[in-house]
Short mmCIF file of C-alpha atoms in Angstrom, two decimals:
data_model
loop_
_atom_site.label_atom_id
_atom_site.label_comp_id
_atom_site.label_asym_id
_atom_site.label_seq_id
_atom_site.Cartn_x
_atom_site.Cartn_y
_atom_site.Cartn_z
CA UNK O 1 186.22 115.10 233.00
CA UNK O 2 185.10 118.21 234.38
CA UNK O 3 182.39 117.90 237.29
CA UNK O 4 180.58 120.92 236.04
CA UNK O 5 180.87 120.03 232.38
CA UNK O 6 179.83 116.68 232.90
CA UNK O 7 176.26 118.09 234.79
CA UNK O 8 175.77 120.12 231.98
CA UNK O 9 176.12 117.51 229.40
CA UNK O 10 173.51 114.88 231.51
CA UNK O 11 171.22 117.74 232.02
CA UNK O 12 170.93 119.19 228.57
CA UNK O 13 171.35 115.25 227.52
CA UNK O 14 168.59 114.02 229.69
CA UNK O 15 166.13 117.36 228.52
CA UNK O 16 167.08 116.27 225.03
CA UNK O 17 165.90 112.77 225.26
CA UNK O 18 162.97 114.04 227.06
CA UNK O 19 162.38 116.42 224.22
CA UNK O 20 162.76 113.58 221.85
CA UNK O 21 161.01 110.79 223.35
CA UNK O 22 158.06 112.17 225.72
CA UNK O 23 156.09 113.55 222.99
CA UNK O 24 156.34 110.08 221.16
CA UNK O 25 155.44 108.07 224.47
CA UNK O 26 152.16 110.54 225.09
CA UNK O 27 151.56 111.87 221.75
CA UNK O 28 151.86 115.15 223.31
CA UNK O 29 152.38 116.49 219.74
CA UNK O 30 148.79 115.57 218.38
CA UNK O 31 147.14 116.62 221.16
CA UNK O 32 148.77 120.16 220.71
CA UNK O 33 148.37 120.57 217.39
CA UNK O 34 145.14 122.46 217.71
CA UNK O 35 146.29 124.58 220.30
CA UNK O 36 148.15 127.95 220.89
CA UNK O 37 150.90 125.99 222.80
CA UNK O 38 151.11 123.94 219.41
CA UNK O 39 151.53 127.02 217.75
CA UNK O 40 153.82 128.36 220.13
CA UNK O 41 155.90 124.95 219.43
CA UNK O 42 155.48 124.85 215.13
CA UNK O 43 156.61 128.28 215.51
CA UNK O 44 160.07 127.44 217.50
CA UNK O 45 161.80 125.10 214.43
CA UNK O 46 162.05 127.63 212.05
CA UNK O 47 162.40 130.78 214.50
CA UNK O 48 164.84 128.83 216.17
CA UNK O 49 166.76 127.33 213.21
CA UNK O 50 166.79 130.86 211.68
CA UNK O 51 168.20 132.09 214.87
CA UNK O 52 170.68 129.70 214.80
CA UNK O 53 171.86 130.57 211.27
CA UNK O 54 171.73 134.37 211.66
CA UNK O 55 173.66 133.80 215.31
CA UNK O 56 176.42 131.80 213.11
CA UNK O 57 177.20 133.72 210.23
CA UNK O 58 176.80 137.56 211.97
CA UNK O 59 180.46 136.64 213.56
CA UNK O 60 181.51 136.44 209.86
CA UNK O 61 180.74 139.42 208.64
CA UNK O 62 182.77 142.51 208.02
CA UNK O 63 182.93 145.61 207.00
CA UNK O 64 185.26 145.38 204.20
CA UNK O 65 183.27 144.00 201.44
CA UNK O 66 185.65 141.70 199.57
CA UNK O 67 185.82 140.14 202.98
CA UNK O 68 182.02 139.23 203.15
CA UNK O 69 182.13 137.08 199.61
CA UNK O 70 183.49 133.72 201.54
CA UNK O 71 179.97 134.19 203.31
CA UNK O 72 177.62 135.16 200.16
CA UNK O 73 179.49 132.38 197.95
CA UNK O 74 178.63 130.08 200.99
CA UNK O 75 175.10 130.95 201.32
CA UNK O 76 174.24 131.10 197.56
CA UNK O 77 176.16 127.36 197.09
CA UNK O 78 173.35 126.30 200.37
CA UNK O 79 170.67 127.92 198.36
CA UNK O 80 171.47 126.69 194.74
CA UNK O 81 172.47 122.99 195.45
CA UNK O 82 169.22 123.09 197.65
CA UNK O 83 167.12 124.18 195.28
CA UNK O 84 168.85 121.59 192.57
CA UNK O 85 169.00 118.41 195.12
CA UNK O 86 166.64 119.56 197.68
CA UNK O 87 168.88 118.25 199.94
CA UNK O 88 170.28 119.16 203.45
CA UNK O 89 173.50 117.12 203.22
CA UNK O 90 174.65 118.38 199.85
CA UNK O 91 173.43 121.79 200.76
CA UNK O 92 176.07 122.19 203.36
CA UNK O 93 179.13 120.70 202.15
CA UNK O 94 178.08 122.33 198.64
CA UNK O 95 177.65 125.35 200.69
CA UNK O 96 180.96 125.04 203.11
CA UNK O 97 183.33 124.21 200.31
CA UNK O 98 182.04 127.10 198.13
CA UNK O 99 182.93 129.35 201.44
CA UNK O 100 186.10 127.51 201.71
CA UNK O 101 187.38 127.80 197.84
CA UNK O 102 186.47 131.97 197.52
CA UNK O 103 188.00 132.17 201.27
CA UNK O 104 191.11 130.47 199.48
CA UNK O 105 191.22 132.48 196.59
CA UNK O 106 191.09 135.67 198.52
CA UNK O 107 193.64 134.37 201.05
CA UNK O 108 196.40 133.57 197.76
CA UNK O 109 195.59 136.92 195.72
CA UNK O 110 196.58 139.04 199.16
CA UNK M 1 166.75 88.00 205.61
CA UNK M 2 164.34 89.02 208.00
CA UNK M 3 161.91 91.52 207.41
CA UNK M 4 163.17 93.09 210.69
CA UNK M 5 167.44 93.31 209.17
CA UNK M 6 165.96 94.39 205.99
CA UNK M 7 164.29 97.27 207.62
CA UNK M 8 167.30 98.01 210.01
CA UNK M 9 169.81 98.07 206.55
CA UNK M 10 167.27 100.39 204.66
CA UNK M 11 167.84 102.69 207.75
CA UNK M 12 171.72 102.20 207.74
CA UNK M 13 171.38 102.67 203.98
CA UNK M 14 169.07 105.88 205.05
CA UNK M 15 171.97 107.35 206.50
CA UNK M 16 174.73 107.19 205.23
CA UNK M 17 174.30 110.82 203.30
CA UNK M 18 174.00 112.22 206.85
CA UNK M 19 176.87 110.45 208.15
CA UNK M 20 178.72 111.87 205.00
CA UNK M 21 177.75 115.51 206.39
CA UNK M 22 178.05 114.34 210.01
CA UNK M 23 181.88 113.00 210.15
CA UNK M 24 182.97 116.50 208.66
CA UNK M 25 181.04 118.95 211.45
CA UNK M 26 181.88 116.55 213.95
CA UNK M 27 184.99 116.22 213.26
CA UNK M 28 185.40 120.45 213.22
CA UNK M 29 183.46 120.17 216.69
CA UNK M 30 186.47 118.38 218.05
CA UNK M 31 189.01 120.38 216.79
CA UNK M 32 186.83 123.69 218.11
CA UNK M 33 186.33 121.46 221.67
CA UNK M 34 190.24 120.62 221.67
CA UNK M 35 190.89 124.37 220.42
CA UNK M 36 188.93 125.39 224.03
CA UNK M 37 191.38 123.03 226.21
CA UNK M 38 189.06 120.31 226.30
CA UNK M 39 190.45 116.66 226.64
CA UNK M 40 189.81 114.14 223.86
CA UNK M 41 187.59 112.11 226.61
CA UNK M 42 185.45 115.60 227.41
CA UNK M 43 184.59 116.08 223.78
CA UNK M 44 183.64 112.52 222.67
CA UNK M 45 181.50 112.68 225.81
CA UNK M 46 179.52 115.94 225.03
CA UNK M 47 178.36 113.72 221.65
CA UNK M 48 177.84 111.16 223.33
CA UNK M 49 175.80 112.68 226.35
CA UNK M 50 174.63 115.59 224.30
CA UNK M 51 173.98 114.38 220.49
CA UNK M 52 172.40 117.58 219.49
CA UNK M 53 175.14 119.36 217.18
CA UNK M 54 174.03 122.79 216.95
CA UNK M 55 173.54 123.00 220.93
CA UNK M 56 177.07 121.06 221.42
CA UNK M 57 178.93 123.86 219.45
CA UNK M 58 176.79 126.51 221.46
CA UNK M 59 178.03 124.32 224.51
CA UNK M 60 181.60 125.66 223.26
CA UNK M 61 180.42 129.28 223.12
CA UNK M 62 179.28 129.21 226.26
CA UNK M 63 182.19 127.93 228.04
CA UNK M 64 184.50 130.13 226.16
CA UNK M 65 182.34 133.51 227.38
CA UNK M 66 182.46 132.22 230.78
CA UNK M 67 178.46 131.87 231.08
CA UNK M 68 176.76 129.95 234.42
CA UNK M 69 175.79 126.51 234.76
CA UNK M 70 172.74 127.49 234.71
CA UNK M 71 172.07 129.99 231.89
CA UNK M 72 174.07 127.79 229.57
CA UNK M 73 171.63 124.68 230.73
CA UNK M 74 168.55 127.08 230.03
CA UNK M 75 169.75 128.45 226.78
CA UNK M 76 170.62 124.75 225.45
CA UNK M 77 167.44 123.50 226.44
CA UNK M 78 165.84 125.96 224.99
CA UNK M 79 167.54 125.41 221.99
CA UNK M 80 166.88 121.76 221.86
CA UNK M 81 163.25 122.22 222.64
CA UNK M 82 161.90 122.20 218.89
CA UNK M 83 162.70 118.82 219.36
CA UNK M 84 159.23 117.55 220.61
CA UNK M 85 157.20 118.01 217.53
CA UNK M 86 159.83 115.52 215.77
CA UNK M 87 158.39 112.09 216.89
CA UNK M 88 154.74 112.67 216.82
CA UNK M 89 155.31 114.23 213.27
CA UNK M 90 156.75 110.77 212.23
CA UNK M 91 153.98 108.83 214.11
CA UNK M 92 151.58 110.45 211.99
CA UNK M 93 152.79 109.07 209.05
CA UNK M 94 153.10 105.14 210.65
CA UNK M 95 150.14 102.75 210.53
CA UNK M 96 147.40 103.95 213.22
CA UNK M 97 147.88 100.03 214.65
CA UNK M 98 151.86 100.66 215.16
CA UNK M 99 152.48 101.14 218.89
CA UNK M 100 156.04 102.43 219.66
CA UNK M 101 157.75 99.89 222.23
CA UNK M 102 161.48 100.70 221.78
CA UNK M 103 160.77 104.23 221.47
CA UNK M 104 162.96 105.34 224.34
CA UNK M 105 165.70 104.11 222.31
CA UNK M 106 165.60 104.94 219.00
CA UNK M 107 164.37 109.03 220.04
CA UNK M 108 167.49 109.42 221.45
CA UNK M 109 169.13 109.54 217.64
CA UNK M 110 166.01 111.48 216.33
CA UNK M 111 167.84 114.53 215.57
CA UNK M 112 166.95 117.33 212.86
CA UNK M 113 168.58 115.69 210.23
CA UNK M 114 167.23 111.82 211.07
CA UNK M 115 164.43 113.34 211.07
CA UNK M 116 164.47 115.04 208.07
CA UNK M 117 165.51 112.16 206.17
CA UNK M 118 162.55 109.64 207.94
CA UNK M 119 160.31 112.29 207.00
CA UNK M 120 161.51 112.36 203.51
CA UNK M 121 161.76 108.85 202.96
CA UNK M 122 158.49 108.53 204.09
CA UNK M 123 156.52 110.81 202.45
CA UNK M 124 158.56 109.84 199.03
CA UNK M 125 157.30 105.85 200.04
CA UNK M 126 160.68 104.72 199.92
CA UNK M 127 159.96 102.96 203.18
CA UNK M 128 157.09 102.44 204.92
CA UNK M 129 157.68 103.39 209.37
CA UNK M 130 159.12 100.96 211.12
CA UNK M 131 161.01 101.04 214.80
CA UNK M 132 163.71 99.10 212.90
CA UNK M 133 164.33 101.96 210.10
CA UNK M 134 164.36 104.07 212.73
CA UNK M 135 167.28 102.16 215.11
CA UNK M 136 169.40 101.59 211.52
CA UNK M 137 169.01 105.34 210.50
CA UNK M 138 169.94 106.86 214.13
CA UNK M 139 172.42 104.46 215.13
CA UNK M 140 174.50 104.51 211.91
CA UNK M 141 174.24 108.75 212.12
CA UNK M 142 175.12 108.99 216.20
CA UNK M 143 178.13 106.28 215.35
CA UNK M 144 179.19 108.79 212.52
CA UNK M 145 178.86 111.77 214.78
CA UNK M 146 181.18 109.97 217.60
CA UNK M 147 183.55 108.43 214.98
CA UNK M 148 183.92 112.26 213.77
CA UNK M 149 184.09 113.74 216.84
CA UNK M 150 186.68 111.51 218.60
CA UNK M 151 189.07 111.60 215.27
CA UNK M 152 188.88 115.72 215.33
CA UNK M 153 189.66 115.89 219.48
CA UNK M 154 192.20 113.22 218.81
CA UNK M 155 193.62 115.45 216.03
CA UNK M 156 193.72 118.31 218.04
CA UNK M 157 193.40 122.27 217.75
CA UNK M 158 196.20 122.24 215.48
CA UNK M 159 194.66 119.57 213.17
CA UNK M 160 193.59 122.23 210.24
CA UNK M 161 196.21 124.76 210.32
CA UNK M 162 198.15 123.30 207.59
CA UNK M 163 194.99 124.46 205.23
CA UNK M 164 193.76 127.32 206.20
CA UNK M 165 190.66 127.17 203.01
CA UNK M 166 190.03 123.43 204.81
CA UNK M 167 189.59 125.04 208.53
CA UNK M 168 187.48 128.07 206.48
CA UNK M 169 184.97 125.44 204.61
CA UNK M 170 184.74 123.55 207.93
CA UNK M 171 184.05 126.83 209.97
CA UNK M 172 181.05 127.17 207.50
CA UNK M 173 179.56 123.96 208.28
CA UNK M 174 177.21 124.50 211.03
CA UNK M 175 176.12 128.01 209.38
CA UNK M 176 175.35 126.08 206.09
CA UNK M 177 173.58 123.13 207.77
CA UNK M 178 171.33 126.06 209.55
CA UNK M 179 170.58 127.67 206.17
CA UNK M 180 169.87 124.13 204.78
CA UNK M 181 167.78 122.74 207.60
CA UNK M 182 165.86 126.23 207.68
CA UNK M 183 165.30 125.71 203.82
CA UNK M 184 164.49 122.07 203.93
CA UNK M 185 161.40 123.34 206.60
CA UNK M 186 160.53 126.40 204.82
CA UNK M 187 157.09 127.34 204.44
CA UNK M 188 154.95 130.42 202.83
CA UNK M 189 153.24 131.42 206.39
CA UNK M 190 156.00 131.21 208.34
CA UNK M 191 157.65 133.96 206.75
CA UNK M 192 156.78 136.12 209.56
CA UNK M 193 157.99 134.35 212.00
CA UNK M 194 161.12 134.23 210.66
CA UNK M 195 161.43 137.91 210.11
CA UNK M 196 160.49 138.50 213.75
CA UNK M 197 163.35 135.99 214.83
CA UNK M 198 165.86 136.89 212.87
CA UNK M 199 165.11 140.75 213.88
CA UNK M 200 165.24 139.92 217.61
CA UNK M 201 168.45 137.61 216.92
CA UNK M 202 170.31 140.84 215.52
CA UNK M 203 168.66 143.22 217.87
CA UNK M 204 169.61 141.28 220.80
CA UNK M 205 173.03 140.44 219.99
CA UNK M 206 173.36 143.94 218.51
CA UNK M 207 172.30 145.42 221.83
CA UNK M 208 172.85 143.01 224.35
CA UNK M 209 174.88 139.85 223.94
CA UNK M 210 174.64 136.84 221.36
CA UNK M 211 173.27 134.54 224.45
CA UNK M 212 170.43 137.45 224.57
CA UNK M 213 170.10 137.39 220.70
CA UNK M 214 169.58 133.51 220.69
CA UNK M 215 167.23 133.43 223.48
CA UNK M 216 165.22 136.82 221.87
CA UNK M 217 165.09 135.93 218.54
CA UNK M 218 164.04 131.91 218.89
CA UNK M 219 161.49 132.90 221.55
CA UNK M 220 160.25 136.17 220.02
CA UNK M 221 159.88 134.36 216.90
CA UNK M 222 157.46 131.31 219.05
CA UNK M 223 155.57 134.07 220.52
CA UNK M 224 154.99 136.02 217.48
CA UNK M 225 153.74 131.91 216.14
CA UNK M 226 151.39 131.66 219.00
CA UNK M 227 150.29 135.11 218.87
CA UNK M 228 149.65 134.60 215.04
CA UNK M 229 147.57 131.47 215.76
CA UNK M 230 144.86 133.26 218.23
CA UNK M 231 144.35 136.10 215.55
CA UNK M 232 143.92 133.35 212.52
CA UNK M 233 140.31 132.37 214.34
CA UNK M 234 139.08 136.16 214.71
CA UNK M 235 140.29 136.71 211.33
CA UNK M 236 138.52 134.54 209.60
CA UNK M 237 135.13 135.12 212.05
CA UNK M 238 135.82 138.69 210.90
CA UNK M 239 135.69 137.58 206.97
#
């Protein structure tokens, strides 16, 4: 394995676990809550998970229109099944195999 | 059976819907890992090491645009840092006597999903918290996520090329799970926040790169939270 790939692994590993377990250890979480830091750290889960989805799909999309319905098929099968299940599992494969079946048609009518 | 195995099999039995969503993305993680000229070995050890599968694909992105050591480090921490709120968010809902003891072990599987489905299953009372749950609900979901990650490495880049819809839906994964997870979290007044992160995400990619984008739009969106939360006291003083 790569020396500089491996560092990077342990260190965003051992920041991870940190992340994961320090909070639990100190109830650093609690003690925040009240506070503009725990603010600052409610805030990052959904800016960060909507950053994550809007820094995924904006490779996707095109300019040519027909091209774009994979990605709106995709998104409304997320939404719908969510909104049916309310769940994050079926969501996503709901969501990806919706994405996958209009990318298929698309790919056998050209 | 002990109480202790029941608890660990309610856990196992917790997870098996997110190993269900876990073997496919990982297993499109090791193809995209193998597609970049990793080894097999390097990519089952970035789940292993790593175990955070949104920052693990971003640990592709990085590689393949060439970024430092140490920007990539700073931008996957930063991604991973939402991370803290998870286990004192669970805590809360465990009996105020229940002192975690095998804490250090058990956090290392508490990813957004496990956590998710605790949450869930606690709230709904389908189990009441337990360190037990919690080792038989991460351990099943990180064995899924290594089982799918060494099988799509092993299968190599050329693995999904025979169906190109197959290598689309998988390609959508990680994009879906974001749209789900952000769903699954949503609330009324963060709505804002949102908005102001997924402005800065397109902004900064638009304008600068989509390292800058991720950074801009995850920590503008934090900011504009904290901001938010010192106006909320003078607002209502105001009223």
């Amino acid at each position: 394995m790569r020396a500089e790939l491996f560092i990077l692994a342990l260190i965003v590993g051992v920041f991870t676990w940190v992340f994961r377990f320090f909070p639990i250890q100190f109830g650093l979480g609690r003690k925040a809550q009240a506070t503009r830091l725990g603010a600052f750290f409610g805030a990052i889960a959904p800016s960060a998970i909507a950053t994550l989805f809007i820094a995924s799909i904006l490779p996707l999309l095109g300019h040519d229109g027909v091209k774009n319905l994979p990605l709106l098929g995709g998104i409304a099968g997320v939404v719908g099944i969510y909104w049916w299940k309310n769940s994050t599992i079926y969501a996503t494969v709901a969501g990806a195999a919706t994405f996958g079946l209009i990318f298929g048609l698309i790919d056998f009518m050209h | 059976m002990t109480t202790k195995a029941r608890a660990f099999l309610t856990g196992v039995r917790g997870a098996v819907p997110i190993a269900a969503g876990y073997v496919p993305i990982a297993f499109s993680f090791g193809v995209a890992a193998s597609k970049l000229g990793l080894t097999a070995f390097e990519a089952f050890m970035l789940s292993l090491i790593i175990y955070a599968g949104a920052a693990q694909f971003l640990t592709l992105a990085l590689l393949a645009s060439g970024a430092s050591l140490g920007l990539s480090a700073i931008t996957l921490i930063t991604m991973n840092l939402r991370h803290v709120l998870y286990g004192p968010s669970l805590l809360g809902q465990a009996q105020p006597a229940q002192k975690p003891r095998f804490a250090w072990a058990w956090a290392f599987g508490l990813t957004d999903e496990v956590f998710a489905a605790a949450t869930a299953d606690l709230a709904q009372g389908k189990v009441t918290f337990s360190e037990t749950y919690m080792c038989g609900l991460a351990i099943t979901s990180y064995s899924a996520w290594l089982l799918g990650t060494l099988v799509g490495a092993l299968a190599g880049a050329t693995a999904l090329q025979f169906s190109p819809m197959l290598d689309a839906a998988l390609g959508f994964m990680l994009p879906a799970l974001f749209l789900a997870l952000l769903l699954s979290i949503l609330q009324r007044d963060q709505i804002p926040v949102i908005g102001v992160a997924v402005l800065m995400t397109v902004l900064g990619t638009m304008f600068a790169s989509s390292t800058v984008g991720l950074l801009a739009g995850m920590l503008c969106g934090a900011l504009f939270g904290a901001l938010r939360f010192a106006q909320k006291p003078r607002a209502r003083d105001a009223g």
